[in-house]
CSV table of C-alpha atoms and ligand atoms in Angstrom, one decimal:
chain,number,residue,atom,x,y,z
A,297,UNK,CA,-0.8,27.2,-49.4
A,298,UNK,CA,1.1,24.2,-48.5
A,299,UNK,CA,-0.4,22.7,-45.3
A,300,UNK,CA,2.5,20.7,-44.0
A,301,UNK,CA,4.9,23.7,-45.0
A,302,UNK,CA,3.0,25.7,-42.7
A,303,UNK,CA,2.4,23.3,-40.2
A,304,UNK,CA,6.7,23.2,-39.3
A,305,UNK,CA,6.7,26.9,-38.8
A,306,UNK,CA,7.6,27.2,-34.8
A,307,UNK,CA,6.5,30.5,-34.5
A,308,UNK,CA,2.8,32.7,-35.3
A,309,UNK,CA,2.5,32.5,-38.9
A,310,UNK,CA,-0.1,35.0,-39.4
A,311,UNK,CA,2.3,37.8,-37.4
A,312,UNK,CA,5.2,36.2,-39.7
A,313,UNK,CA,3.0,37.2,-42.9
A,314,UNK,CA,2.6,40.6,-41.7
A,315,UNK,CA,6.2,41.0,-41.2
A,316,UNK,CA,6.8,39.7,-44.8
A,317,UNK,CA,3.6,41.9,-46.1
A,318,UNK,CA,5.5,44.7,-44.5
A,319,UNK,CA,9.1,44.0,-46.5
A,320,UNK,CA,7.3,43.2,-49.4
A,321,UNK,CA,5.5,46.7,-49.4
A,322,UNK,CA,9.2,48.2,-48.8
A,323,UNK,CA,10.5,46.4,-51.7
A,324,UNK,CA,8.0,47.8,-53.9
A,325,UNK,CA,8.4,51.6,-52.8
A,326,UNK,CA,12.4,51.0,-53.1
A,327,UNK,CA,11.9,49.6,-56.9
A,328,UNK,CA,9.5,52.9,-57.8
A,329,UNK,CA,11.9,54.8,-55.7
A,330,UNK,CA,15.2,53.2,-57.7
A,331,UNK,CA,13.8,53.1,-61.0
A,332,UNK,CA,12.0,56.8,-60.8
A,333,UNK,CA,15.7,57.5,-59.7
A,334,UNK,CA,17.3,56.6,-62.7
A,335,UNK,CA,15.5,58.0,-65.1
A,336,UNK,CA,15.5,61.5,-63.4
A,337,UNK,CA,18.8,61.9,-62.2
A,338,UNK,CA,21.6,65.0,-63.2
A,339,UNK,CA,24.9,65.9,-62.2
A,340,UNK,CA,28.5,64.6,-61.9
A,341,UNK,CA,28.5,60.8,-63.2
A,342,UNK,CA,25.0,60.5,-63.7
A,343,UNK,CA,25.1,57.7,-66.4
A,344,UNK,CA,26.8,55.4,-63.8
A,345,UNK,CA,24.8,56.6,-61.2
A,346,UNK,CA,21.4,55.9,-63.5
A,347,UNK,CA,22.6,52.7,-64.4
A,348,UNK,CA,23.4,51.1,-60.9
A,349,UNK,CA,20.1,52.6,-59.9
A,350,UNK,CA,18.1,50.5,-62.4
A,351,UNK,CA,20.2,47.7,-61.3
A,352,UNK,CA,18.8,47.9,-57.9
A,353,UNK,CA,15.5,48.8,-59.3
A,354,UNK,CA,15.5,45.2,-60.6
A,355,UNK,CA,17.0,43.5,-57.8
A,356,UNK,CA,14.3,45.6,-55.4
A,357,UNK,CA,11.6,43.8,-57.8
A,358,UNK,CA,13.1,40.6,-57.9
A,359,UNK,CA,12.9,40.5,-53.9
A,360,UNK,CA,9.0,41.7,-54.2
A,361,UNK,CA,9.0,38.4,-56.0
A,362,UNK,CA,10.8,36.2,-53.2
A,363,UNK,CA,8.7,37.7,-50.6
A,364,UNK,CA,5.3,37.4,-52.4
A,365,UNK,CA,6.0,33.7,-52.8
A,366,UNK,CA,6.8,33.1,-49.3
A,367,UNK,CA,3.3,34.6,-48.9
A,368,UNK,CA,1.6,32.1,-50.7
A,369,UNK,CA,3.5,29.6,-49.5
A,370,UNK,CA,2.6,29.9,-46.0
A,371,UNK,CA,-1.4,31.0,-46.8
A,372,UNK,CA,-1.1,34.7,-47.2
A,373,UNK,CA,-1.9,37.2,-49.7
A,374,UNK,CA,0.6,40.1,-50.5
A,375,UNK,CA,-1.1,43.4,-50.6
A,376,UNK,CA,-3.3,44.1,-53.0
A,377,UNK,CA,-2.9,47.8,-53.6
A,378,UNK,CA,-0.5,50.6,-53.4
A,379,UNK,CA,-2.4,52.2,-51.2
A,380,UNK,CA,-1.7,49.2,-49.2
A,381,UNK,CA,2.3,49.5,-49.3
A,382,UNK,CA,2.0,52.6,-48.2
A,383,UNK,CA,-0.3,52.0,-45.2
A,384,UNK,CA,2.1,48.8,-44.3
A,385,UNK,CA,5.7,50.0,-45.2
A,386,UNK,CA,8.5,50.0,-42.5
A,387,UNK,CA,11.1,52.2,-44.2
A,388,UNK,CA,8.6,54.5,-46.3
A,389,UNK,CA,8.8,56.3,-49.8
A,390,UNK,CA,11.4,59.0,-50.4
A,391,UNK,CA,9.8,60.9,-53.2
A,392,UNK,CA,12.8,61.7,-55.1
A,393,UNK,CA,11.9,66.0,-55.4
A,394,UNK,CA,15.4,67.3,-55.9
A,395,UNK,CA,17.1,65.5,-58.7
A,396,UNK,CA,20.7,65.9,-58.1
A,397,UNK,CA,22.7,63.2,-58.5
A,398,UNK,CA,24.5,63.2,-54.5
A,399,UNK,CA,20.7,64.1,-53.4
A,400,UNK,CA,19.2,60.6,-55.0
A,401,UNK,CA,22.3,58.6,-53.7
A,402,UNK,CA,21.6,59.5,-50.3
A,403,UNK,CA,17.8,59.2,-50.3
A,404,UNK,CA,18.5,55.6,-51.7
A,405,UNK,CA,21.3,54.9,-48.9
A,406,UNK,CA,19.2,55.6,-46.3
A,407,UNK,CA,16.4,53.5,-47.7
A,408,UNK,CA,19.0,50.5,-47.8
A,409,UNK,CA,20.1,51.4,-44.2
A,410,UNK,CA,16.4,50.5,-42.9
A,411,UNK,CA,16.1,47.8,-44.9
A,412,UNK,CA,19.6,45.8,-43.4
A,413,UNK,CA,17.5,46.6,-40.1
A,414,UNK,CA,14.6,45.4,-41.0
A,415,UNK,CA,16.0,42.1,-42.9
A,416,UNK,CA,18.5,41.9,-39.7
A,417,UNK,CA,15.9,41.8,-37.0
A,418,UNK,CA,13.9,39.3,-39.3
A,419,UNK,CA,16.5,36.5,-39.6
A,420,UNK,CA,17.0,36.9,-35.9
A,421,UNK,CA,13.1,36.1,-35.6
A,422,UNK,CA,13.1,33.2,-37.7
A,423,UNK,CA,16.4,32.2,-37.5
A,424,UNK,CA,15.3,28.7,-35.6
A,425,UNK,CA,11.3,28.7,-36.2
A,426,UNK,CA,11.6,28.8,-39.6
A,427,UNK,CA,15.0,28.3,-41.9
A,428,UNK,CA,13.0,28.2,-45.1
A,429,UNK,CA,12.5,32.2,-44.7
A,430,UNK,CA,15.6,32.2,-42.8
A,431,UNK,CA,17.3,31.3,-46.2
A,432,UNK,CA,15.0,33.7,-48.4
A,433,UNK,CA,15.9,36.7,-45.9
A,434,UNK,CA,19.3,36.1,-45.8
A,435,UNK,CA,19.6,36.4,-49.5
A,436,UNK,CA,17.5,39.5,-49.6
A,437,UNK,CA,19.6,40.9,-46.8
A,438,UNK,CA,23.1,39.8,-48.6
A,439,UNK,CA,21.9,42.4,-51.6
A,440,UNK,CA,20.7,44.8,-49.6
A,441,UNK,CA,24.3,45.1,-47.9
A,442,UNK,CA,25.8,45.2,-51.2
A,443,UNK,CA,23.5,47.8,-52.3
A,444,UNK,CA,24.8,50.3,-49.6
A,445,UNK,CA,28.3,49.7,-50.3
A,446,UNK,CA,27.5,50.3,-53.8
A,447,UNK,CA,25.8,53.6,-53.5
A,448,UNK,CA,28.4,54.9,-50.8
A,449,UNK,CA,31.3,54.2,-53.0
A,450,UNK,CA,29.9,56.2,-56.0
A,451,UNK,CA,28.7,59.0,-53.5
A,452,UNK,CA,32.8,58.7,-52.7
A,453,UNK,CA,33.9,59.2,-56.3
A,454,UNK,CA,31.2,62.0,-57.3
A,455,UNK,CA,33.0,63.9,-54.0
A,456,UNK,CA,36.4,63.0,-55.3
A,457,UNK,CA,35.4,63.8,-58.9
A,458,UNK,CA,34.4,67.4,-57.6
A,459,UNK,CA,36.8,68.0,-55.4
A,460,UNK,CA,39.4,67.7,-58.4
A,461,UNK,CA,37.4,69.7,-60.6
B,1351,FE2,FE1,15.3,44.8,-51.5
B,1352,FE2,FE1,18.4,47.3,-51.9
């Protein structure tokens, strides 16, 4: 923990490590989610579809990894279990039962739809308390928007795909 770094948050830190325990349990269940995705996908454009998945599988993981050091920073400890991200998640886990490929999509656009809520209302929190996770969540929350988009506009060419077929 860095004391002084702690010390210039103007707001409760411990209810602002919750918060960030909670996203960080979301960005765990959305890389299993992703990456389970992409390996078990089928239908119309599935390669493509697989491949952006792991992409945001990564990215998902690599925001785990922002979050969990924001933790630390401020004195906290991410979860320690899955059980854990499970009991603390905001947007939930989507098991992934029916592996068509339009199915997956929107499973996985629904999870980034709560997670540009949940990162929205968060840089609203902390927008003047604290800009050093003001910065981190607005980052997170840039990817997460481009996530959407990129899910809806394959969704959009599996439809036109089929349609022409
Ligand atoms: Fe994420
Ligand atoms: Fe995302």
């Amino acid at each position: 923990m860095g004391t002084k770094g702690r010390q210039i948050v103007g707001m409760d830190v411990d209810k602002l490590l919750d918060i960030l325990n909670q996203a960080f349990a979301d960005e765990w269940l959305a890389y299993y989610q992703y990456w389970l995705g992409a390996k078990i996908v089928k239908g119309p454009m599935k390669d493509a579809v697989a491949s952006e998945l792991l992409l945001h599988a990564n990215e998902e993981l690599a925001h785990a990894d922002m979050l969990a050091l924001r933790i630390i920073q401020l004195g906290g400890t991410p979860l320690i279990s899955p059980e854990a991200w499970l009991k603390h998640t905001h947007c939930g886990y989507d098991a992934p039962t029916d592996p068509f490929v339009k199915r997956i999509l929107s499973q996985n656009i629904q999870g980034e739809q709560c997670a540009i809520e949940v990162y929205q209302k968060l840089l609203q929190l902390v927008k003047d308390p604290d800009p050093v996770t003001y910065n981190l969540v607005l980052t997170i929350l840039q990817q997460e928007v481009e996530h959407e988009e990129d899910l809806q506009s394959l969704d959009e060419d599996i439809d036109l795909l089929m349609m022409r077929n």
